[in-house]
PDB file of C-alpha atoms (C1' of nucleotides) in Angstrom:
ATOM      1  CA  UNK A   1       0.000   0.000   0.000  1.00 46.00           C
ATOM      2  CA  UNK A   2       2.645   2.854  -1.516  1.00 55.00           C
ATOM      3  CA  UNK A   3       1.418   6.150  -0.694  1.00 79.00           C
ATOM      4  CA  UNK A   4       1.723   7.195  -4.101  1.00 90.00           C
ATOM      5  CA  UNK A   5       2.466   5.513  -7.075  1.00 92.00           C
ATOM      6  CA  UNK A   6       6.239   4.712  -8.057  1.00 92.00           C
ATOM      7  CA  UNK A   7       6.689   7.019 -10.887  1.00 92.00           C
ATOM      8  CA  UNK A   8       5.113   9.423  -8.311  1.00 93.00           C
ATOM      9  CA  UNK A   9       8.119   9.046  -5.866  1.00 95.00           C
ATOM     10  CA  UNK A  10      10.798   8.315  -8.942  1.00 95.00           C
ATOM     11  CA  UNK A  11       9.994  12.424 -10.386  1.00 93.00           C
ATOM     12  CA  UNK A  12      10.095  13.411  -7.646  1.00 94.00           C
ATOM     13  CA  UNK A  13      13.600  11.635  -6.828  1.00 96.00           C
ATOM     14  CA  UNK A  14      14.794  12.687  -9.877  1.00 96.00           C
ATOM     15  CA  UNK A  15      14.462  16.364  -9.227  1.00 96.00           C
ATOM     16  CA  UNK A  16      16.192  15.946  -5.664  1.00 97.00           C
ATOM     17  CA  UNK A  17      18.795  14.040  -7.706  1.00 98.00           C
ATOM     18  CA  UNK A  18      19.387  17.030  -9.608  1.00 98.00           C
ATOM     19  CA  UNK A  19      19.816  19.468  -6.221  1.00 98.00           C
ATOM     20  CA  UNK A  20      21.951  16.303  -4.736  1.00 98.00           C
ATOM     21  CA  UNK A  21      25.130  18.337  -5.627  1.00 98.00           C
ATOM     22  CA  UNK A  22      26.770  21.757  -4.272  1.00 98.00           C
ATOM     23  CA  UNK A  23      28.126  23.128  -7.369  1.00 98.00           C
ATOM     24  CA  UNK A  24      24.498  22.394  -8.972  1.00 98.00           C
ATOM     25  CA  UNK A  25      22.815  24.120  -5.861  1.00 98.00           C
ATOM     26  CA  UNK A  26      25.466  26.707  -6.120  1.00 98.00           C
ATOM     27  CA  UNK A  27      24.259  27.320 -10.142  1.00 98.00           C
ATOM     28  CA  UNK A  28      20.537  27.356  -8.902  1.00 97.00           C
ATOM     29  CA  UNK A  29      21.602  30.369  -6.100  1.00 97.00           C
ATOM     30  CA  UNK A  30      23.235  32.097  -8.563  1.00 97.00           C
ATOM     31  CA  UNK A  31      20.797  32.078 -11.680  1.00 97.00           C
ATOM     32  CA  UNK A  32      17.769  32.790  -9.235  1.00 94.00           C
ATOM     33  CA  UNK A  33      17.387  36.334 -10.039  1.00 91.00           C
ATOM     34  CA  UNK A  34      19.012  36.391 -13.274  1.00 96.00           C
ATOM     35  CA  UNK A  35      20.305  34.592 -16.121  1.00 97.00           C
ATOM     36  CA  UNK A  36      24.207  33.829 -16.736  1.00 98.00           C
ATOM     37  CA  UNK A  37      26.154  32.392 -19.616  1.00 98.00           C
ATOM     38  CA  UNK A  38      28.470  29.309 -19.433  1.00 98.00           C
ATOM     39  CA  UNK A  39      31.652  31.139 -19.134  1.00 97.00           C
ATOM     40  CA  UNK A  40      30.831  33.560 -16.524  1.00 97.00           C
ATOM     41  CA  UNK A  41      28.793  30.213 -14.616  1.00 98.00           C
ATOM     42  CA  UNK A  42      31.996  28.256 -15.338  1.00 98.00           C
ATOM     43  CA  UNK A  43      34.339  30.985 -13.429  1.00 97.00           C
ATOM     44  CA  UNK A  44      32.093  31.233 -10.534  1.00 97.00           C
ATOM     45  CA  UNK A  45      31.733  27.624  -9.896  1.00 97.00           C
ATOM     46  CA  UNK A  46      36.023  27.128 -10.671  1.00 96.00           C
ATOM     47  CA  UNK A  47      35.382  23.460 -12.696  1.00 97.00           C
ATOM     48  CA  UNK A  48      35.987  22.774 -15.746  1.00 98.00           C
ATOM     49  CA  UNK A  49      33.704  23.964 -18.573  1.00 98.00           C
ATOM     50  CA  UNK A  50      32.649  20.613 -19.732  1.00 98.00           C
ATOM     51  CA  UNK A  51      31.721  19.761 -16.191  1.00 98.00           C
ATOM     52  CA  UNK A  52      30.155  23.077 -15.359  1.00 98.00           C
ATOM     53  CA  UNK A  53      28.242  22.277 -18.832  1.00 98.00           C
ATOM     54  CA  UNK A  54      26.920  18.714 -17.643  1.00 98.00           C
ATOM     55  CA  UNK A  55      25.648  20.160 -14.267  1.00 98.00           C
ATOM     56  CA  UNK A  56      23.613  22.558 -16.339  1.00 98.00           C
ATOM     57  CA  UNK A  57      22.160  20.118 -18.225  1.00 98.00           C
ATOM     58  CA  UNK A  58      21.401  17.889 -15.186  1.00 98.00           C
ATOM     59  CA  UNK A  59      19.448  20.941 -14.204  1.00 98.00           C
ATOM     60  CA  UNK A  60      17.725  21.543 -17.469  1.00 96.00           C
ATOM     61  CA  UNK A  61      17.280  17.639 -17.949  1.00 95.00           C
ATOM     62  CA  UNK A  62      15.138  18.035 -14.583  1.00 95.00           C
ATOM     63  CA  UNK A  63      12.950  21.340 -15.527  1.00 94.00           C
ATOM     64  CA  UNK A  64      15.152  23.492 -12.863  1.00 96.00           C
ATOM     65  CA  UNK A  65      16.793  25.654 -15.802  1.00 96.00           C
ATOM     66  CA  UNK A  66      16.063  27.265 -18.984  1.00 96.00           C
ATOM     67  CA  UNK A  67      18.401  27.854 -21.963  1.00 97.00           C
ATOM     68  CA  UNK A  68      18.567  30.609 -23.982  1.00 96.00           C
ATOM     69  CA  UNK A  69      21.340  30.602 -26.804  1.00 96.00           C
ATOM     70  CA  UNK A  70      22.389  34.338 -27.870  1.00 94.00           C
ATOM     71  CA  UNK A  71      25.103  34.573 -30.163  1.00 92.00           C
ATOM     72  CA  UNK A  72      27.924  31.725 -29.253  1.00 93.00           C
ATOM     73  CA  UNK A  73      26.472  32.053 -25.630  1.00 97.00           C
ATOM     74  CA  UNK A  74      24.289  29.884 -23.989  1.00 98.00           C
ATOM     75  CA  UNK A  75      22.176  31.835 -21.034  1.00 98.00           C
ATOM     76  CA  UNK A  76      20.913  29.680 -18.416  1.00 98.00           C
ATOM     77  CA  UNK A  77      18.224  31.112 -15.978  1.00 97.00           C
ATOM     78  CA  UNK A  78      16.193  29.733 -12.846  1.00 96.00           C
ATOM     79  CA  UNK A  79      12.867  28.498 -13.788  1.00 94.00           C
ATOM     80  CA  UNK A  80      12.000  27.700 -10.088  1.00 90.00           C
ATOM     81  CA  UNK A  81      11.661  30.316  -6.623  1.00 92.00           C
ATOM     82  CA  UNK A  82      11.196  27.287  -4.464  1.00 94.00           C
ATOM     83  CA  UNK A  83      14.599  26.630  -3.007  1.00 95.00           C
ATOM     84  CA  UNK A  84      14.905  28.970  -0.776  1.00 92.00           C
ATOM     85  CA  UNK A  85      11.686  28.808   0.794  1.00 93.00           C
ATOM     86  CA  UNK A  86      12.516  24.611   0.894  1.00 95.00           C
ATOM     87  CA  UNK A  87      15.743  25.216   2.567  1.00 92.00           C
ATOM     88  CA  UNK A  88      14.743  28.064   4.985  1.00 93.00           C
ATOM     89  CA  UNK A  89      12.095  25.737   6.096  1.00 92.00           C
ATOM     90  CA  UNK A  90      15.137  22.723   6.390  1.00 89.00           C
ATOM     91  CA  UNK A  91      17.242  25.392   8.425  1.00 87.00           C
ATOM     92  CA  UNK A  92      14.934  25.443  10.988  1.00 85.00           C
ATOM     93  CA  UNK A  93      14.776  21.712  10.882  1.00 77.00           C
ATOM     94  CA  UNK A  94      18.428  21.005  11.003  1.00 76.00           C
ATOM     95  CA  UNK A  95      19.301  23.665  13.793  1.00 81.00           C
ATOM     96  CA  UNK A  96      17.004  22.326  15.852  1.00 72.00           C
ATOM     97  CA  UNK A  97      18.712  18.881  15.269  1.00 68.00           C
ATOM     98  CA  UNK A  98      22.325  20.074  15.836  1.00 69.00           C
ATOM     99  CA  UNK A  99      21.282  21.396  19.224  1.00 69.00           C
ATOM    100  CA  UNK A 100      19.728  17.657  20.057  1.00 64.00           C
ATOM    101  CA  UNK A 101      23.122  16.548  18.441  1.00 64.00           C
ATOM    102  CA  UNK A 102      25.242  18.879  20.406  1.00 65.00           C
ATOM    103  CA  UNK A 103      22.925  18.175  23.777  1.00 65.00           C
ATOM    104  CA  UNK A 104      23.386  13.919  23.881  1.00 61.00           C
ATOM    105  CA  UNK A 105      26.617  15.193  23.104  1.00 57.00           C
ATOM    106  CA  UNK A 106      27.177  17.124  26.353  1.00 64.00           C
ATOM    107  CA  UNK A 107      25.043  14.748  28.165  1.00 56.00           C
TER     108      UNK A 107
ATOM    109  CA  UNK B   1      32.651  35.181  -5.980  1.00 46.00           C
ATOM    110  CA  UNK B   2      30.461  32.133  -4.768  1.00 55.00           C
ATOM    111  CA  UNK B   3      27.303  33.219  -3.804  1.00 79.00           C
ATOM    112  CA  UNK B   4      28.129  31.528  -0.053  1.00 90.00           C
ATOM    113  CA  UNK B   5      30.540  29.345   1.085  1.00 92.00           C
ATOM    114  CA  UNK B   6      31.241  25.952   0.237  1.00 92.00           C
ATOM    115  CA  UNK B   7      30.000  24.733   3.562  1.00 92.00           C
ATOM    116  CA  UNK B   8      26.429  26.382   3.114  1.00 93.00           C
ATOM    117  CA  UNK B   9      25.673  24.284  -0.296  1.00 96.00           C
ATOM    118  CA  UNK B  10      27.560  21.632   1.092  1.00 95.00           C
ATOM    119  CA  UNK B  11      25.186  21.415   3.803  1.00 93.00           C
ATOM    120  CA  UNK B  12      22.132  21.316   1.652  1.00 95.00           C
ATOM    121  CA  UNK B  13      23.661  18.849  -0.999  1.00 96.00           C
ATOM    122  CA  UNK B  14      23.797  16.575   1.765  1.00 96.00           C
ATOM    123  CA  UNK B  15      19.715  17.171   2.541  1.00 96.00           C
ATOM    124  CA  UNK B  16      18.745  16.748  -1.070  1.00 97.00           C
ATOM    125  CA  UNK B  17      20.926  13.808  -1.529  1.00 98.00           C
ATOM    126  CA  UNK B  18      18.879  11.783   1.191  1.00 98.00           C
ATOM    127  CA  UNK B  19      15.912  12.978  -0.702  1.00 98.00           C
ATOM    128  CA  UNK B  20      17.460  11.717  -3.795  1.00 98.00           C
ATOM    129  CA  UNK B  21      15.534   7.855  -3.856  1.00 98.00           C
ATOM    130  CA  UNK B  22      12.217   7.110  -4.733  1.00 98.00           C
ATOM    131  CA  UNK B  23      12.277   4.819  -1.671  1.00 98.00           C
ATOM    132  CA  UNK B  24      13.449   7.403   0.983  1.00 98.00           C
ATOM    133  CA  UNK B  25      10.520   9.845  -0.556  1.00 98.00           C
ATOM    134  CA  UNK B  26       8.114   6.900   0.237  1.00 98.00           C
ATOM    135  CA  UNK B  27       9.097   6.847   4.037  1.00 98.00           C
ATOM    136  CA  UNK B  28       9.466  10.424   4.233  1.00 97.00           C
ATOM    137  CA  UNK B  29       5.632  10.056   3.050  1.00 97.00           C
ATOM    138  CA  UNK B  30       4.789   7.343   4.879  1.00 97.00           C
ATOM    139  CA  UNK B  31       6.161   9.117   8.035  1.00 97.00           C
ATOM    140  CA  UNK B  32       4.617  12.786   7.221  1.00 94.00           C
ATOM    141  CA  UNK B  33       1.928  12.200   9.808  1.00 91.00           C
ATOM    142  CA  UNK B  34       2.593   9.296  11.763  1.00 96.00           C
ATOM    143  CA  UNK B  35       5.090   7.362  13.323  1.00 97.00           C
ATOM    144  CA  UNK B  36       6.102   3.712  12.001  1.00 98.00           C
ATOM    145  CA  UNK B  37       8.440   0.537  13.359  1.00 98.00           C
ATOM    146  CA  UNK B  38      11.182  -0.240  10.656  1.00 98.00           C
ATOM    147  CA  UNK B  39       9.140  -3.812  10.404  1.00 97.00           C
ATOM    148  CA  UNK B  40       6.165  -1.779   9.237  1.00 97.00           C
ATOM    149  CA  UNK B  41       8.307   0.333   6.510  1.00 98.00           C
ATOM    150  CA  UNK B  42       9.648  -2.673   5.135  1.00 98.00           C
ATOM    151  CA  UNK B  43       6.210  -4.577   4.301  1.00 97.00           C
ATOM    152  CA  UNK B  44       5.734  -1.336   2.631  1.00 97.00           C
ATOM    153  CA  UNK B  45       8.768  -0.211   0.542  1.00 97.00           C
ATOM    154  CA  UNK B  46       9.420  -3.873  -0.407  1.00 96.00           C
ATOM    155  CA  UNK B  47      12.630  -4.162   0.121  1.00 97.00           C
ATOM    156  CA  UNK B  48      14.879  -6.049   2.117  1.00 98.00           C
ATOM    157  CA  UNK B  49      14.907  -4.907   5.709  1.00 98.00           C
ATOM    158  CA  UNK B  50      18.504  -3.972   5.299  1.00 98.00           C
ATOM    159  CA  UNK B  51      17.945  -1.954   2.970  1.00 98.00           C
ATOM    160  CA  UNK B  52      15.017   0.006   4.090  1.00 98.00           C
ATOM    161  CA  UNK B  53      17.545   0.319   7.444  1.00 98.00           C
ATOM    162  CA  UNK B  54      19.910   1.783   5.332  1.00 98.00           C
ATOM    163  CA  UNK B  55      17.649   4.176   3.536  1.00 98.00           C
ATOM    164  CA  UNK B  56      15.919   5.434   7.021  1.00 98.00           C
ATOM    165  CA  UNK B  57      20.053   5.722   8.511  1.00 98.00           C
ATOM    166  CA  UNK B  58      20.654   8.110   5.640  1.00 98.00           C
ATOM    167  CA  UNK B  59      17.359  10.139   6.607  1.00 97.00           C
ATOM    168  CA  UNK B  60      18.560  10.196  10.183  1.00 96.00           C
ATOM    169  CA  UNK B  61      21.775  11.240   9.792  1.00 95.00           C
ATOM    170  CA  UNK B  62      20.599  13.659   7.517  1.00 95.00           C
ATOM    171  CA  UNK B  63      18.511  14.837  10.249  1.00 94.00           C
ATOM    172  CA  UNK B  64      14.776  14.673   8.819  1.00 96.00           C
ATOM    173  CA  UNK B  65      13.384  11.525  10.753  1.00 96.00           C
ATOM    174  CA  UNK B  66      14.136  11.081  14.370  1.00 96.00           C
ATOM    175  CA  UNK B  67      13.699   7.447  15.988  1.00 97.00           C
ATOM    176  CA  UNK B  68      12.424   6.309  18.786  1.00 96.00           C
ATOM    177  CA  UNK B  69      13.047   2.745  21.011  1.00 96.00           C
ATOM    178  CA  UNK B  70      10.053   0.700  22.138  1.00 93.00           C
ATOM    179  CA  UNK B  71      10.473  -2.712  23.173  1.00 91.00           C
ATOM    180  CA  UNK B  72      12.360  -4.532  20.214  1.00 93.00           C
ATOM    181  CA  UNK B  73      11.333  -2.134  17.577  1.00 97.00           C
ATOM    182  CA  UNK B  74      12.226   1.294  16.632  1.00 98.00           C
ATOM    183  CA  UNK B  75       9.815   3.848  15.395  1.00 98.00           C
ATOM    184  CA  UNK B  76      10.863   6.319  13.482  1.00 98.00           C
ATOM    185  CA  UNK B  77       9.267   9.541  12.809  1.00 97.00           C
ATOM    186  CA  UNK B  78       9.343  12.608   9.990  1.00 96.00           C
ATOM    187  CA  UNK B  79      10.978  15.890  11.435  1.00 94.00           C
ATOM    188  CA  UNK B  80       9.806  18.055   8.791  1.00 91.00           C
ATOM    189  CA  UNK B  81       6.628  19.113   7.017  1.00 92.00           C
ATOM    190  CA  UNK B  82       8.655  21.008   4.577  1.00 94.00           C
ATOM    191  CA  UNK B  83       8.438  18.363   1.287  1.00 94.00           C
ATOM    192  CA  UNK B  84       5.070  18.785   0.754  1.00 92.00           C
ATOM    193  CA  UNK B  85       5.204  22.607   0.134  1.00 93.00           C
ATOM    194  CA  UNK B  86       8.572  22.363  -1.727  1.00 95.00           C
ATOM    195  CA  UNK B  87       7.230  19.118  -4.037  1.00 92.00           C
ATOM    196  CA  UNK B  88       4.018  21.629  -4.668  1.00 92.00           C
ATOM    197  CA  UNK B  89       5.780  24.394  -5.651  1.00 92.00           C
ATOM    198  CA  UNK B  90       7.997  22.102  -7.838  1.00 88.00           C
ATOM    199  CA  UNK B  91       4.770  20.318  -9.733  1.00 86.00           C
ATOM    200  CA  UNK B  92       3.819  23.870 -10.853  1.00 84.00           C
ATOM    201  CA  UNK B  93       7.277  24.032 -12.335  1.00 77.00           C
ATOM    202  CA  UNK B  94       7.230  20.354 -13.565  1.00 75.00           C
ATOM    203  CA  UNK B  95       3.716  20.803 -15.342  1.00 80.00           C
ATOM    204  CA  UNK B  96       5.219  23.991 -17.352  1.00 72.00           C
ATOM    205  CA  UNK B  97       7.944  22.498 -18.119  1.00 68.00           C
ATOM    206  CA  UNK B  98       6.434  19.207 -19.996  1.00 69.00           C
ATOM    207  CA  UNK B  99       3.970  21.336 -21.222  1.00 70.00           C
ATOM    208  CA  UNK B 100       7.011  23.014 -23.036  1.00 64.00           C
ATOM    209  CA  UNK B 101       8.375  19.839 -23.666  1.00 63.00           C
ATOM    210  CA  UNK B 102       5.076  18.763 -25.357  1.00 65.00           C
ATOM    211  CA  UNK B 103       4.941  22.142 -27.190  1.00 64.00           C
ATOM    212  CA  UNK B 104       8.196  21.256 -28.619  1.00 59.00           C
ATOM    213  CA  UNK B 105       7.262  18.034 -30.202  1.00 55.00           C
ATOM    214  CA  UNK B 106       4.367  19.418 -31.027  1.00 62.00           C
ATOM    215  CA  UNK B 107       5.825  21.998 -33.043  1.00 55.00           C
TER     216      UNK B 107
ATOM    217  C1'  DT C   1      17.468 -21.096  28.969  1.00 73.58           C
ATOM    218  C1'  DC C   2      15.988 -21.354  24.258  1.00 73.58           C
ATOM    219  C1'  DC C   3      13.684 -19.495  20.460  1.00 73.58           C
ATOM    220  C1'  DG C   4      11.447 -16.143  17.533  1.00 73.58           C
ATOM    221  C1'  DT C   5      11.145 -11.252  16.378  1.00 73.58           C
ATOM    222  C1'  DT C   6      13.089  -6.858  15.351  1.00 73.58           C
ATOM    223  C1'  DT C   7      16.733  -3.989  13.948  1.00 73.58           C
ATOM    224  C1'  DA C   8      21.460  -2.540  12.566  1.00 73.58           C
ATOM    225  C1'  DT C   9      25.750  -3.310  10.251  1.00 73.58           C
ATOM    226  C1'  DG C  10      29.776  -5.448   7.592  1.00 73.58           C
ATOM    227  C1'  DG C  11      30.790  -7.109   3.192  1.00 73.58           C
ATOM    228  C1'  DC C  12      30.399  -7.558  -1.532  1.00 73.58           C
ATOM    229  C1'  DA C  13      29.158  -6.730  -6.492  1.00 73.58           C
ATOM    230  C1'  DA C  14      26.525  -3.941  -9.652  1.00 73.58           C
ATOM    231  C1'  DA C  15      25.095   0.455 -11.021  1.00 73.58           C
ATOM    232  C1'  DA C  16      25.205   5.374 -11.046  1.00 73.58           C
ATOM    233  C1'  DT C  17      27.702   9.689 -10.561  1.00 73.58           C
ATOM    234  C1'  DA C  18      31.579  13.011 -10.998  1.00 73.58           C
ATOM    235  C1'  DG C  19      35.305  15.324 -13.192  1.00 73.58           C
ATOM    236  C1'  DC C  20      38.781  15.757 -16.351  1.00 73.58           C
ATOM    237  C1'  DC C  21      40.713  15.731 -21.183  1.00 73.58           C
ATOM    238  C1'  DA C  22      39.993  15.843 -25.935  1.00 73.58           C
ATOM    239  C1'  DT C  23      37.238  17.278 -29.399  1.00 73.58           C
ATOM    240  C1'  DA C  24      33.507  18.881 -32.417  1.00 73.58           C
ATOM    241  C1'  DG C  25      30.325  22.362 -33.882  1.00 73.58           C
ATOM    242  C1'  DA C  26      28.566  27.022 -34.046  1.00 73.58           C
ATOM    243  C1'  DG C  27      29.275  31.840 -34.249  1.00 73.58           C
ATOM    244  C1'  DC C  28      31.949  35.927 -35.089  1.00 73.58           C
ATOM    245  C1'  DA C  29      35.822  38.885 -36.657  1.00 73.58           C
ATOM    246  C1'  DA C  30      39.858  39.841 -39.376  1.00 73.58           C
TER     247       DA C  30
ATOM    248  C1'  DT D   1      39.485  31.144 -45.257  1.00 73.58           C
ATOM    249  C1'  DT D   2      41.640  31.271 -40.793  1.00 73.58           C
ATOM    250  C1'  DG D   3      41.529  31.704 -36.134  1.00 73.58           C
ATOM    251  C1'  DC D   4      39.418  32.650 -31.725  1.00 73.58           C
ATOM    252  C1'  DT D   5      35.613  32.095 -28.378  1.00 73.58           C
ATOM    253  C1'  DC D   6      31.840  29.613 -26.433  1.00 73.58           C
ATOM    254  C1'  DT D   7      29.428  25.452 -25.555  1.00 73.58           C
ATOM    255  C1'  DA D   8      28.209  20.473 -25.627  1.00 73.58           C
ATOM    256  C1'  DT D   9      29.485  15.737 -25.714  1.00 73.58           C
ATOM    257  C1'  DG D  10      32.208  11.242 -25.940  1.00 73.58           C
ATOM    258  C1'  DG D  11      35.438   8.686 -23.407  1.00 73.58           C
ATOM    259  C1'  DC D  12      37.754   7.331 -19.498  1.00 73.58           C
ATOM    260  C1'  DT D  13      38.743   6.514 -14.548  1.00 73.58           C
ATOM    261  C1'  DA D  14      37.727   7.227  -9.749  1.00 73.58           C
ATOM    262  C1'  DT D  15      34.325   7.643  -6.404  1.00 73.58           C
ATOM    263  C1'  DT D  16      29.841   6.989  -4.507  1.00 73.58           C
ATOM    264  C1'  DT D  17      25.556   4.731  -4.107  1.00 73.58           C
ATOM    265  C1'  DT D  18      22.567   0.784  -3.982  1.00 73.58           C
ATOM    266  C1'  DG D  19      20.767  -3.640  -2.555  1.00 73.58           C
ATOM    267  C1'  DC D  20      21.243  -8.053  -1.178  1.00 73.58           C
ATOM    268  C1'  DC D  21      23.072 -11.737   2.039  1.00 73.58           C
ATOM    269  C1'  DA D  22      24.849 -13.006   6.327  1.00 73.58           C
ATOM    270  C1'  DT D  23      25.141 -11.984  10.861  1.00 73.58           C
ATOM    271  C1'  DA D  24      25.052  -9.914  15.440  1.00 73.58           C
ATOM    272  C1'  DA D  25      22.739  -7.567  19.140  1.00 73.58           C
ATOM    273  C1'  DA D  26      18.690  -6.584  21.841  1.00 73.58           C
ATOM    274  C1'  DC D  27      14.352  -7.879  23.513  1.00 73.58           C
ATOM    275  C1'  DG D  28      10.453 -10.647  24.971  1.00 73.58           C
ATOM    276  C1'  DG D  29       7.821 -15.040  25.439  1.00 73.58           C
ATOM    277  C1'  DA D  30       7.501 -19.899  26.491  1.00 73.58           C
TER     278       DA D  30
END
DNA sequence: TCCGTTTATGGCAAAATAGCCATAGAGCAA
DNA sequence: TTGCTCTATGGCTATTTTGCCATAAACGGA
């Protein structure tokens, strides 16, 4: 008796998948309130270009990102404003458990 | 010029990484609103009880189910009511974003 | 005590992921 | 054309993840 269906669970895995790395959550913080091309996304995340590339297209394989191609540039921009709300809401989460953490801890 | 430090998406790479399996959503579900024994989550993952052990360790150490002892049996329990608002916000995304998909091969 | 139940963990092999190099294609300028 | 820039992708290896089996520990009942 699954909650939900599998595929249910397996898109919605496959979006965390895509967020399951920092340099990828690092791309989503920095395109959230504006678009960047490859070279300037490439500098700030200090990979390589073909592996700055691939993240990008994990993110655009998953519906995070949208492409726009100007030129010989490609300009990637957020096409989602729930992260930070998501995380804000984990931050509160996670404190809470480092201080249970850091209380066993102490005893 | 990251936007933050390497820590701060390291942080939340970890969190999306134990939300990255179909079969840790399902708990995560499963435990939204009640608490279960691991004996319980097994019958209803379907997979060995290893393995759903595994898959609720990586959900406590990431810090968004919390267990509890009774007896022989552990019950675990969700931490956080933050998926459902983030998955929500995501399907609006997801539903554009095939819809583009669809417009595409459409033509 | 002895046994059955429940859970966690070590170990292993298969699969998936990550990151680099090399390279190809597209676009633009001289 | 030639050369430079920008981007995407194939190929490769290293690392990580996954899932099962076997097993051990803890607990309770007979």
């Amino acid at each position: 008796m699954p909650i939900r269906s599998s595929q249910f669970y397996e898109a919605r895995a496959k979006i965390a998948r895509a967020l399951a790395h920092p340099s990828r959550l690092l791309l989503m913080d920095a395109l959230r309130d504006r678009e960047m091309c490859v070279c300037d996304l490439t500098e700030l995340v200090g990979s390589d270009q073909s592996t700055v590339s691939k993240h990008l297209a994990v993110l655009k394989e998953a519906g995070l990102v949208s492409v726009r191609k100007e030129r010989s540039m490609s300009f990637y921009a957020s096409r989602c404003q729930c992260l930070d709300g998501f995380f804000g809401c984990l931050d509160t989460v996670l404190k809470q458990h480092i201080e249970d953490q850091r209380a066993v801890l102490v005893g």
